[in-house]
Amino acid sequence: MASDSASFVCINCGTNTPADASGAPLATCIICDEPRQYIHVDGQAWTTLDALKKDDTYSNVFKPTEADPENMISIATTPQYAIGQRGILIRTPKGNILWDCITYIDVETIARVKKLGGLKAIVISHPHYYSSLKDWSDAFGGIPVYTHVNDKQWVQRPADNHIFWEGTTLDLLDGEVKVLCPGGHFDGSSLLLWNKNLLVADTMMVAASRKSVSFMYSFPNYWPLPPNEVKAIWKCVRPYEVENILGAWIGKEIMGNGRNIIFQSAKLYIQYSGHEVSKYFGPSAEELTFP
Ligand SMILES: [Zn+2]
Ligand SMILES: [Zn+2]
């Protein structure tokens, strides 16, 4: 596995960042030092992936998802590292894809993924989960990493085979997997659709009840998303059949009726943020009669 000694890992968000011209880490992490994240209360701190591997504290767990225990496997670091998100290994008949990425990767992780069929590509929803994308790509032979071009400014350490995709939909593996970009949380915030499972990352958040989703510009700092952007997310999802919704953390899954849950959640969000629902969903608009 390639190891880049001139890169540092932000301990708060887990993103790999190149060193400055003198070989030192940057003063702050650009992912954390803006309103959708935050600088840790003790100040900016950095480590390296090699240091994380050496201290024997961390390992990755592989856990079957509820939505598809055979073919969608969560990969997450224990104890939780940085934001604590999972990657989801999707095992399709046309090859495997990793949805989102995590900071920690070691030889055990690589062996386990290879045993599950390896990886053909990595697709990442938005900058909070860029993490160690280059190391993951290198570990599987330099496979392509797809991130949306709208978020290009946040990619600090691209993969050798980094693809900045454009537009609102991306078909991968001969159309087996579809990636959608409704924006919102980030301009390039994306969703992945496979087998009626919608993998949502931070484009929408699976609620604690697992019966609804919510939308935010900044989750840690509680900045809401404007209603027109929530409507845009619904419009992006509307043409597709969605059963299960899989969020960014293990256990954050909504089983069944996904598309209608997103529709109802978008309406509730607009209502509870004090806006006229009919201004965004009708009254004569076809959305009011969905499904
Ligand atoms: Zn950071
Ligand atoms: Zn995020």
mmCIF file of N, CA, C and O and ligand atoms in Angstrom, residues 36 83 126-129 185-186 189 201-203 217 219-220, ligand 2:
data_model
loop_
_atom_site.group_PDB
_atom_site.id
_atom_site.type_symbol
_atom_site.label_atom_id
_atom_site.label_comp_id
_atom_site.label_asym_id
_atom_site.label_seq_id
_atom_site.Cartn_x
_atom_site.Cartn_y
_atom_site.Cartn_z
ATOM 1 N N ARG A 36 -19.605 24.060 8.175
ATOM 2 C CA ARG A 36 -20.222 22.728 8.217
ATOM 3 C C ARG A 36 -19.445 21.746 9.083
ATOM 4 O O ARG A 36 -19.852 20.606 9.260
ATOM 5 N N ILE A 83 -15.106 11.594 12.490
ATOM 6 C CA ILE A 83 -16.569 11.737 12.363
ATOM 7 C C ILE A 83 -17.277 10.398 12.617
ATOM 8 O O ILE A 83 -18.416 10.368 13.044
ATOM 9 N N HIS A 126 -19.450 13.378 -0.358
ATOM 10 C CA HIS A 126 -19.142 14.797 -0.141
ATOM 11 C C HIS A 126 -17.876 14.927 0.703
ATOM 12 O O HIS A 126 -17.373 13.933 1.232
ATOM 13 N N PRO A 127 -17.330 16.136 0.862
ATOM 14 C CA PRO A 127 -15.991 16.306 1.451
ATOM 15 C C PRO A 127 -15.805 15.759 2.869
ATOM 16 O O PRO A 127 -14.673 15.399 3.228
ATOM 17 N N HIS A 128 -16.856 15.673 3.681
ATOM 18 C CA HIS A 128 -16.657 15.170 5.049
ATOM 19 C C HIS A 128 -16.159 13.733 5.080
ATOM 20 O O HIS A 128 -15.655 13.271 6.107
ATOM 21 N N TYR A 129 -16.354 13.012 3.954
ATOM 22 C CA TYR A 129 -15.950 11.603 3.936
ATOM 23 C C TYR A 129 -14.829 11.329 2.928
ATOM 24 O O TYR A 129 -14.594 10.189 2.544
ATOM 25 N N HIS A 185 -26.455 19.974 1.215
ATOM 26 C CA HIS A 185 -25.431 20.045 2.275
ATOM 27 C C HIS A 185 -24.091 20.569 1.724
ATOM 28 O O HIS A 185 -23.458 21.435 2.321
ATOM 29 N N PHE A 186 -23.676 20.055 0.593
ATOM 30 C CA PHE A 186 -22.592 20.623 -0.224
ATOM 31 C C PHE A 186 -23.134 20.754 -1.649
ATOM 32 O O PHE A 186 -24.087 20.061 -2.001
ATOM 33 N N SER A 189 -23.160 17.389 -3.068
ATOM 34 C CA SER A 189 -23.696 16.309 -2.202
ATOM 35 C C SER A 189 -24.440 15.270 -3.022
ATOM 36 O O SER A 189 -25.361 15.605 -3.769
ATOM 37 N N ALA A 201 -25.745 9.298 2.947
ATOM 38 C CA ALA A 201 -24.670 10.067 3.589
ATOM 39 C C ALA A 201 -25.252 11.249 4.362
ATOM 40 O O ALA A 201 -26.155 11.068 5.171
ATOM 41 N N ASP A 202 -24.776 12.483 4.083
ATOM 42 C CA ASP A 202 -25.293 13.671 4.785
ATOM 43 C C ASP A 202 -26.244 14.494 3.920
ATOM 44 O O ASP A 202 -26.664 15.570 4.323
ATOM 45 N N THR A 203 -26.578 14.003 2.718
ATOM 46 C CA THR A 203 -27.559 14.712 1.899
ATOM 47 C C THR A 203 -28.898 14.759 2.625
ATOM 48 O O THR A 203 -29.642 15.726 2.538
ATOM 49 N N TYR A 217 -27.764 22.143 6.324
ATOM 50 C CA TYR A 217 -26.537 22.682 5.731
ATOM 51 C C TYR A 217 -25.368 22.260 6.612
ATOM 52 O O TYR A 217 -24.367 21.735 6.140
ATOM 53 N N PHE A 219 -24.734 19.929 10.026
ATOM 54 C CA PHE A 219 -25.265 19.094 11.110
ATOM 55 C C PHE A 219 -24.638 19.441 12.458
ATOM 56 O O PHE A 219 -25.358 19.664 13.427
ATOM 57 N N PRO A 220 -23.291 19.534 12.573
ATOM 58 C CA PRO A 220 -22.745 19.814 13.912
ATOM 59 C C PRO A 220 -23.113 21.192 14.445
ATOM 60 O O PRO A 220 -23.226 21.375 15.660
HETATM 61 ZN ZN ZN B 2 -21.291 16.248 5.910
#
